mmCIF file of C-alpha atoms in Angstrom:
data_model
loop_
_atom_site.group_PDB
_atom_site.id
_atom_site.type_symbol
_atom_site.label_atom_id
_atom_site.label_comp_id
_atom_site.label_asym_id
_atom_site.label_seq_id
_atom_site.Cartn_x
_atom_site.Cartn_y
_atom_site.Cartn_z
ATOM 1 C CA UNK A 1 -159.792 -1.064 35.349
ATOM 2 C CA UNK A 2 -155.850 0.150 34.069
ATOM 3 C CA UNK A 3 -155.332 -2.888 32.014
ATOM 4 C CA UNK A 4 -159.041 -2.220 30.332
ATOM 5 C CA UNK A 5 -157.706 1.604 29.240
ATOM 6 C CA UNK A 6 -154.642 0.146 28.023
ATOM 7 C CA UNK A 7 -156.311 -2.469 26.007
ATOM 8 C CA UNK A 8 -158.218 0.184 23.920
ATOM 9 C CA UNK A 9 -155.977 2.715 23.984
ATOM 10 C CA UNK A 10 -153.600 -0.006 22.400
ATOM 11 C CA UNK A 11 -156.690 -1.017 19.823
ATOM 12 C CA UNK A 12 -157.301 2.249 19.046
ATOM 13 C CA UNK A 13 -153.684 3.315 18.138
ATOM 14 C CA UNK A 14 -153.478 -0.323 16.047
ATOM 15 C CA UNK A 15 -156.625 0.801 14.252
ATOM 16 C CA UNK A 16 -155.665 4.644 13.562
ATOM 17 C CA UNK A 17 -152.164 3.639 12.749
ATOM 18 C CA UNK A 18 -153.213 0.654 10.186
ATOM 19 C CA UNK A 19 -155.897 2.813 8.446
ATOM 20 C CA UNK A 20 -153.584 5.933 7.998
ATOM 21 C CA UNK A 21 -150.748 3.163 6.495
ATOM 22 C CA UNK A 22 -153.460 1.921 4.271
ATOM 23 C CA UNK A 23 -154.490 5.816 3.275
ATOM 24 C CA UNK A 24 -150.920 6.759 2.542
ATOM 25 C CA UNK A 25 -150.040 3.471 1.070
ATOM 26 C CA UNK A 26 -153.335 3.931 -1.730
ATOM 27 C CA UNK A 27 -151.906 7.473 -2.475
ATOM 28 C CA UNK A 28 -148.708 6.216 -3.200
ATOM 29 C CA UNK A 29 -150.157 4.138 -5.267
ATOM 30 C CA UNK A 30 -152.368 6.581 -7.014
ATOM 31 C CA UNK A 31 -149.090 8.584 -7.853
ATOM 32 C CA UNK A 32 -148.929 10.788 -4.827
ATOM 33 C CA UNK A 33 -146.038 11.995 -2.823
ATOM 34 C CA UNK A 34 -144.833 14.277 -0.595
ATOM 35 C CA UNK A 35 -143.220 16.552 -3.048
ATOM 36 C CA UNK A 36 -146.595 17.131 -5.070
ATOM 37 C CA UNK A 37 -147.978 17.583 -1.412
ATOM 38 C CA UNK A 38 -145.983 21.050 -1.330
ATOM 39 C CA UNK A 39 -147.531 22.465 -3.958
ATOM 40 C CA UNK A 40 -151.017 22.307 -2.237
ATOM 41 C CA UNK A 41 -151.359 25.531 -0.740
ATOM 42 C CA UNK A 42 -154.275 23.967 2.203
ATOM 43 C CA UNK A 43 -151.534 21.672 3.160
ATOM 44 C CA UNK A 44 -148.324 24.005 2.974
ATOM 45 C CA UNK A 45 -148.983 25.940 6.208
ATOM 46 C CA UNK A 46 -149.281 22.454 8.666
ATOM 47 C CA UNK A 47 -146.058 20.797 6.507
ATOM 48 C CA UNK A 48 -143.729 23.756 7.375
ATOM 49 C CA UNK A 49 -145.221 23.419 11.183
ATOM 50 C CA UNK A 50 -144.495 19.581 11.108
ATOM 51 C CA UNK A 51 -141.020 20.027 8.932
ATOM 52 C CA UNK A 52 -138.224 18.375 11.072
ATOM 53 C CA UNK A 53 -136.344 21.798 10.403
ATOM 54 C CA UNK A 54 -139.103 23.704 12.466
ATOM 55 C CA UNK A 55 -139.353 21.062 15.173
ATOM 56 C CA UNK A 56 -135.560 20.923 15.575
ATOM 57 C CA UNK A 57 -135.457 24.828 15.713
ATOM 58 C CA UNK A 58 -138.394 24.853 18.174
ATOM 59 C CA UNK A 59 -136.651 22.470 20.277
ATOM 60 C CA UNK A 60 -133.337 24.403 20.117
ATOM 61 C CA UNK A 61 -134.820 27.739 20.856
ATOM 62 C CA UNK A 62 -136.845 25.974 23.863
ATOM 63 C CA UNK A 63 -134.015 24.680 25.417
ATOM 64 C CA UNK A 64 -131.535 28.011 24.362
ATOM 65 C CA UNK A 65 -133.836 30.176 26.072
ATOM 66 C CA UNK B 1 -156.215 -32.681 57.309
ATOM 67 C CA UNK B 2 -155.871 -32.639 60.860
ATOM 68 C CA UNK B 3 -157.436 -30.669 63.677
ATOM 69 C CA UNK B 4 -153.970 -28.216 63.840
ATOM 70 C CA UNK B 5 -154.302 -27.281 60.100
ATOM 71 C CA UNK B 6 -157.910 -26.773 60.135
ATOM 72 C CA UNK B 7 -157.789 -24.449 62.761
ATOM 73 C CA UNK B 8 -154.637 -22.480 61.466
ATOM 74 C CA UNK B 9 -156.455 -22.418 57.671
ATOM 75 C CA UNK B 10 -159.894 -21.598 59.635
ATOM 76 C CA UNK B 11 -158.345 -18.556 61.370
ATOM 77 C CA UNK B 12 -156.582 -17.350 58.130
ATOM 78 C CA UNK B 13 -159.800 -17.092 56.298
ATOM 79 C CA UNK B 14 -161.782 -15.557 59.543
ATOM 80 C CA UNK B 15 -160.538 -12.004 57.884
ATOM 81 C CA UNK B 16 -164.225 -10.719 58.288
ATOM 82 C CA UNK B 17 -163.980 -10.799 61.882
ATOM 83 C CA UNK B 18 -162.290 -8.751 64.442
ATOM 84 C CA UNK B 19 -159.055 -10.597 66.526
ATOM 85 C CA UNK B 20 -161.339 -11.085 69.509
ATOM 86 C CA UNK B 21 -164.157 -12.605 67.339
ATOM 87 C CA UNK B 22 -161.670 -14.725 65.631
ATOM 88 C CA UNK B 23 -160.070 -15.736 69.424
ATOM 89 C CA UNK B 24 -163.613 -16.654 70.481
ATOM 90 C CA UNK B 25 -164.623 -18.438 67.374
ATOM 91 C CA UNK B 26 -161.231 -20.594 67.514
ATOM 92 C CA UNK B 27 -161.824 -21.373 71.053
ATOM 93 C CA UNK B 28 -165.214 -22.445 70.334
ATOM 94 C CA UNK B 29 -164.153 -24.792 67.961
ATOM 95 C CA UNK B 30 -161.295 -26.262 70.248
ATOM 96 C CA UNK B 31 -163.582 -26.742 72.852
ATOM 97 C CA UNK B 32 -166.153 -28.737 70.446
ATOM 98 C CA UNK B 33 -162.694 -31.183 69.174
ATOM 99 C CA UNK B 34 -161.991 -31.583 73.231
ATOM 100 C CA UNK B 35 -165.165 -32.851 73.966
ATOM 101 C CA UNK B 36 -165.437 -34.708 71.048
ATOM 102 C CA UNK B 37 -162.323 -36.658 71.604
ATOM 103 C CA UNK B 38 -159.537 -37.587 69.252
ATOM 104 C CA UNK B 39 -162.009 -40.681 67.787
ATOM 105 C CA UNK B 40 -164.298 -38.282 66.535
ATOM 106 C CA UNK B 41 -161.831 -35.605 65.168
ATOM 107 C CA UNK B 42 -162.180 -36.826 61.642
ATOM 108 C CA UNK B 43 -165.875 -37.354 61.741
ATOM 109 C CA UNK B 44 -165.995 -33.620 63.094
ATOM 110 C CA UNK B 45 -163.774 -32.583 60.350
ATOM 111 C CA UNK B 46 -165.743 -34.259 57.780
ATOM 112 C CA UNK B 47 -168.908 -32.476 58.954
ATOM 113 C CA UNK B 48 -167.312 -29.025 59.275
ATOM 114 C CA UNK B 49 -166.112 -29.415 55.428
ATOM 115 C CA UNK B 50 -163.509 -27.126 54.541
ATOM 116 C CA UNK B 51 -161.853 -23.946 56.258
ATOM 117 C CA UNK B 52 -163.336 -21.860 53.568
ATOM 118 C CA UNK B 53 -166.718 -23.049 53.977
ATOM 119 C CA UNK B 54 -167.014 -23.090 57.622
ATOM 120 C CA UNK B 55 -165.551 -19.233 57.390
ATOM 121 C CA UNK B 56 -168.302 -18.446 54.753
ATOM 122 C CA UNK B 57 -170.827 -19.889 57.153
ATOM 123 C CA UNK B 58 -169.430 -18.340 59.961
ATOM 124 C CA UNK B 59 -169.871 -14.799 58.047
ATOM 125 C CA UNK B 60 -173.032 -15.395 56.828
ATOM 126 C CA UNK B 61 -174.202 -16.017 60.052
ATOM 127 C CA UNK B 62 -172.846 -12.882 61.410
ATOM 128 C CA UNK B 63 -174.469 -10.925 58.460
ATOM 129 C CA UNK B 64 -177.754 -12.319 58.960
ATOM 130 C CA UNK B 65 -177.327 -11.535 63.245
ATOM 131 C CA UNK B 66 -177.058 -15.541 64.179
ATOM 132 C CA UNK B 67 -174.703 -16.609 66.641
ATOM 133 C CA UNK B 68 -172.660 -19.460 66.147
ATOM 134 C CA UNK B 69 -172.541 -22.495 68.867
ATOM 135 C CA UNK B 70 -172.158 -26.260 68.917
ATOM 136 C CA UNK B 71 -174.474 -28.914 69.940
ATOM 137 C CA UNK B 72 -174.311 -29.587 73.727
ATOM 138 C CA UNK B 73 -174.185 -33.754 72.956
ATOM 139 C CA UNK B 74 -171.563 -35.483 70.811
ATOM 140 C CA UNK B 75 -173.354 -37.547 68.672
ATOM 141 C CA UNK B 76 -170.180 -39.375 67.825
ATOM 142 C CA UNK B 77 -170.284 -41.361 71.314
ATOM 143 C CA UNK B 78 -173.496 -42.902 70.313
ATOM 144 C CA UNK B 79 -173.288 -43.843 67.114
ATOM 145 C CA UNK B 80 -169.914 -43.161 65.846
ATOM 146 C CA UNK B 81 -170.429 -44.414 62.087
ATOM 147 C CA UNK B 82 -173.444 -41.625 61.659
ATOM 148 C CA UNK B 83 -171.934 -39.028 63.315
ATOM 149 C CA UNK B 84 -171.517 -37.184 60.120
ATOM 150 C CA UNK B 85 -175.575 -37.130 59.373
ATOM 151 C CA UNK B 86 -176.236 -36.410 62.896
ATOM 152 C CA UNK B 87 -174.233 -33.379 64.047
ATOM 153 C CA UNK B 88 -175.337 -30.331 63.297
ATOM 154 C CA UNK B 89 -174.413 -26.697 64.580
ATOM 155 C CA UNK B 90 -177.124 -25.152 65.863
ATOM 156 C CA UNK B 91 -178.208 -21.697 66.566
ATOM 157 C CA UNK B 92 -178.661 -20.793 70.303
ATOM 158 C CA UNK B 93 -179.201 -17.620 71.820
ATOM 159 C CA UNK B 94 -176.116 -14.706 72.899
ATOM 160 C CA UNK B 95 -176.775 -16.332 76.288
ATOM 161 C CA UNK B 96 -175.543 -19.600 75.751
ATOM 162 C CA UNK B 97 -172.627 -18.553 73.443
ATOM 163 C CA UNK B 98 -171.342 -16.031 76.007
ATOM 164 C CA UNK B 99 -171.593 -19.125 78.673
ATOM 165 C CA UNK B 100 -169.547 -21.114 76.085
ATOM 166 C CA UNK B 101 -167.236 -18.024 75.336
ATOM 167 C CA UNK B 102 -166.639 -17.819 79.064
ATOM 168 C CA UNK B 103 -165.958 -21.404 79.640
ATOM 169 C CA UNK B 104 -163.260 -21.530 76.865
ATOM 170 C CA UNK B 105 -159.748 -20.725 77.408
ATOM 171 C CA UNK B 106 -158.559 -17.216 76.851
ATOM 172 C CA UNK B 107 -155.546 -18.255 74.076
ATOM 173 C CA UNK B 108 -156.697 -20.646 71.556
ATOM 174 C CA UNK B 109 -152.773 -21.286 71.124
ATOM 175 C CA UNK B 110 -152.561 -23.246 73.993
ATOM 176 C CA UNK B 111 -155.585 -25.454 73.536
ATOM 177 C CA UNK B 112 -154.518 -26.406 69.811
ATOM 178 C CA UNK B 113 -151.746 -28.962 70.364
ATOM 179 C CA UNK B 114 -150.666 -31.105 67.824
ATOM 180 C CA UNK B 115 -151.322 -34.782 68.042
ATOM 181 C CA UNK B 116 -148.345 -35.813 66.069
ATOM 182 C CA UNK B 117 -145.418 -33.512 65.099
ATOM 183 C CA UNK B 118 -145.983 -31.764 61.700
ATOM 184 C CA UNK B 119 -144.844 -29.054 60.101
ATOM 185 C CA UNK B 120 -148.387 -26.946 60.517
ATOM 186 C CA UNK B 121 -147.659 -23.387 61.486
ATOM 187 C CA UNK B 122 -148.726 -22.287 64.793
ATOM 188 C CA UNK B 123 -151.728 -20.395 65.544
ATOM 189 C CA UNK B 124 -150.898 -17.079 66.750
ATOM 190 C CA UNK B 125 -152.990 -14.210 67.374
ATOM 191 C CA UNK B 126 -150.815 -10.875 66.131
ATOM 192 C CA UNK B 127 -150.767 -8.293 68.875
ATOM 193 C CA UNK B 128 -152.260 -5.001 68.178
ATOM 194 C CA UNK B 129 -150.120 -2.382 68.673
ATOM 195 C CA UNK B 130 -150.529 1.047 67.704
ATOM 196 C CA UNK B 131 -149.263 2.907 64.708
ATOM 197 C CA UNK B 132 -146.909 5.670 65.672
ATOM 198 C CA UNK B 133 -146.311 7.813 62.966
ATOM 199 C CA UNK B 134 -143.582 10.559 63.687
ATOM 200 C CA UNK B 135 -140.729 12.608 61.894
ATOM 201 C CA UNK B 136 -139.799 9.769 59.418
ATOM 202 C CA UNK B 137 -143.345 9.744 57.979
ATOM 203 C CA UNK B 138 -143.566 13.467 57.977
ATOM 204 C CA UNK B 139 -140.150 13.527 56.151
ATOM 205 C CA UNK B 140 -141.220 10.788 53.864
ATOM 206 C CA UNK B 141 -144.280 12.216 52.830
ATOM 207 C CA UNK B 142 -142.706 15.394 52.262
ATOM 208 C CA UNK B 143 -139.523 13.710 49.998
ATOM 209 C CA UNK B 144 -142.697 11.821 48.092
ATOM 210 C CA UNK B 145 -143.931 15.273 47.285
ATOM 211 C CA UNK B 146 -141.023 16.480 45.828
ATOM 212 C CA UNK B 147 -140.344 13.603 43.787
ATOM 213 C CA UNK B 148 -143.573 13.541 42.616
ATOM 214 C CA UNK B 149 -143.634 16.935 41.494
ATOM 215 C CA UNK B 150 -140.252 15.815 39.487
ATOM 216 C CA UNK B 151 -142.152 13.040 38.023
ATOM 217 C CA UNK B 152 -145.057 15.079 37.396
ATOM 218 C CA UNK B 153 -143.426 17.559 35.282
ATOM 219 C CA UNK B 154 -141.047 14.791 33.350
ATOM 220 C CA UNK B 155 -144.690 13.051 32.143
ATOM 221 C CA UNK B 156 -146.041 16.326 31.513
ATOM 222 C CA UNK B 157 -143.391 17.183 28.943
ATOM 223 C CA UNK B 158 -144.603 13.641 27.697
ATOM 224 C CA UNK B 159 -147.782 14.302 27.678
ATOM 225 C CA UNK B 160 -147.534 17.237 26.226
ATOM 226 C CA UNK B 161 -145.546 16.009 22.847
ATOM 227 C CA UNK B 162 -148.897 13.487 22.624
ATOM 228 C CA UNK B 163 -150.717 16.473 23.200
ATOM 229 C CA UNK B 164 -148.958 18.357 20.229
ATOM 230 C CA UNK B 165 -149.231 15.036 17.700
ATOM 231 C CA UNK B 166 -153.018 15.169 18.294
ATOM 232 C CA UNK B 167 -153.490 18.805 17.741
ATOM 233 C CA UNK B 168 -151.221 18.022 14.423
ATOM 234 C CA UNK B 169 -153.929 15.560 13.753
ATOM 235 C CA UNK B 170 -156.397 17.914 13.598
ATOM 236 C CA UNK B 171 -154.809 20.310 11.498
ATOM 237 C CA UNK B 172 -153.322 17.770 8.663
ATOM 238 C CA UNK B 173 -157.398 16.168 8.783
ATOM 239 C CA UNK B 174 -158.793 19.730 8.250
ATOM 240 C CA UNK B 175 -155.838 20.453 5.032
ATOM 241 C CA UNK B 176 -157.144 17.179 4.122
ATOM 242 C CA UNK B 177 -160.373 18.302 4.087
ATOM 243 C CA UNK B 178 -159.276 21.385 2.209
ATOM 244 C CA UNK B 179 -157.692 19.530 -0.461
ATOM 245 C CA UNK B 180 -160.496 16.667 -1.422
ATOM 246 C CA UNK B 181 -159.898 17.875 -4.868
ATOM 247 C CA UNK B 182 -156.891 15.831 -5.120
ATOM 248 C CA UNK B 183 -157.655 12.516 -3.928
ATOM 249 C CA UNK B 184 -153.843 12.088 -3.427
ATOM 250 C CA UNK B 185 -152.821 14.911 -1.569
ATOM 251 C CA UNK B 186 -155.836 13.979 0.820
ATOM 252 C CA UNK B 187 -155.349 10.583 1.076
ATOM 253 C CA UNK B 188 -151.526 11.371 2.356
ATOM 254 C CA UNK B 189 -152.736 14.168 4.914
ATOM 255 C CA UNK B 190 -155.402 11.748 5.940
ATOM 256 C CA UNK B 191 -153.199 8.969 6.383
ATOM 257 C CA UNK B 192 -150.471 11.074 8.022
ATOM 258 C CA UNK B 193 -153.532 12.241 10.411
ATOM 259 C CA UNK B 194 -154.461 9.197 11.661
ATOM 260 C CA UNK B 195 -150.809 7.634 12.371
ATOM 261 C CA UNK B 196 -150.357 10.515 14.369
ATOM 262 C CA UNK B 197 -153.436 10.364 16.155
ATOM 263 C CA UNK B 198 -152.664 6.576 17.291
ATOM 264 C CA UNK B 199 -149.125 8.076 18.341
ATOM 265 C CA UNK B 200 -150.479 10.830 20.243
ATOM 266 C CA UNK B 201 -152.825 8.821 21.640
ATOM 267 C CA UNK B 202 -150.900 6.297 23.166
ATOM 268 C CA UNK B 203 -148.088 9.103 24.074
ATOM 269 C CA UNK B 204 -150.502 10.926 26.229
ATOM 270 C CA UNK B 205 -151.985 7.623 28.029
ATOM 271 C CA UNK B 206 -148.812 6.567 28.335
ATOM 272 C CA UNK B 207 -147.404 9.861 30.395
ATOM 273 C CA UNK B 208 -150.768 9.784 32.550
ATOM 274 C CA UNK B 209 -150.609 6.454 33.262
ATOM 275 C CA UNK B 210 -146.941 6.328 34.214
ATOM 276 C CA UNK B 211 -147.549 9.708 36.381
ATOM 277 C CA UNK B 212 -150.531 8.108 38.237
ATOM 278 C CA UNK B 213 -148.787 4.603 38.926
ATOM 279 C CA UNK B 214 -145.324 5.822 39.907
ATOM 280 C CA UNK B 215 -146.888 8.482 42.132
ATOM 281 C CA UNK B 216 -149.115 6.475 44.206
ATOM 282 C CA UNK B 217 -146.583 3.697 44.176
ATOM 283 C CA UNK B 218 -144.087 6.368 45.882
ATOM 284 C CA UNK B 219 -146.821 7.715 48.303
ATOM 285 C CA UNK B 220 -147.740 3.892 49.351
ATOM 286 C CA UNK B 221 -144.060 3.723 49.766
ATOM 287 C CA UNK B 222 -143.577 6.790 51.747
ATOM 288 C CA UNK B 223 -146.472 5.413 54.074
ATOM 289 C CA UNK B 224 -145.076 2.191 54.576
ATOM 290 C CA UNK B 225 -141.689 4.075 55.689
ATOM 291 C CA UNK B 226 -143.244 5.928 58.039
ATOM 292 C CA UNK B 227 -145.062 3.319 59.931
ATOM 293 C CA UNK B 228 -142.991 0.678 62.196
ATOM 294 C CA UNK B 229 -142.190 -3.293 61.479
ATOM 295 C CA UNK B 230 -145.027 -4.663 62.932
ATOM 296 C CA UNK B 231 -147.252 -2.612 60.883
ATOM 297 C CA UNK B 232 -145.673 -3.881 57.372
ATOM 298 C CA UNK B 233 -146.499 -7.413 58.794
#
């Protein structure tokens, strides 16, 4: 049972990662970049949340509190 | 395979029977071997088939409510060459079986005597003992509960990280949908979201699986520690 779930999860992960990598690759191929993405107002809030500085700050606050 | 090996293996396959029934069955087989004599042993073994087949047949008979008993006469004495075709396992009434059982010796181990020196293990009936579970068992369960709490907390943190990745995926996909005008941005957001979704999924499942496996193993060991050595065997 567990093995079957492991297989399904692993397969789903591989598929998602491959498709995601293809999307990122195509985007870079046609001229996209992360710097340009920061100019996008719709994407800016989530990019700030996911930025490494913000994550490190969150962890520091969590363990410092 | 000789008689000793056959009986030992048959005993091991009789997992669906109680120890008393196992003893009765082995006694019946012993009696049949004794009455047939050493000359007919090979023919009897050929007739019985493999121990596994014999055990399956016995189980089938038990499920259908039949009682297993053997024919009274030994065809081997009359026609040794045609023993296998004539000998058959008959179904009789319970009274007949009880008579046979009463005649059979109580301990089949004594009846199973190797006719030649061999390394086959001796047929033994493990004695039934009560399972004492005392303070050791209670402490083991309490310890397992405490450790399982720590394990659950640890894997909860890992699972939360995975869940955070999945939530981020949703935000990235929503942002991508909002940015469909800019194809490059949308593709970047979708790509990043899908990669994060894959990572989050496997991290969450790893946390769940690890917690379940470790905690169940912990409690299994705790239950094993609470029982006596004979229980482990």
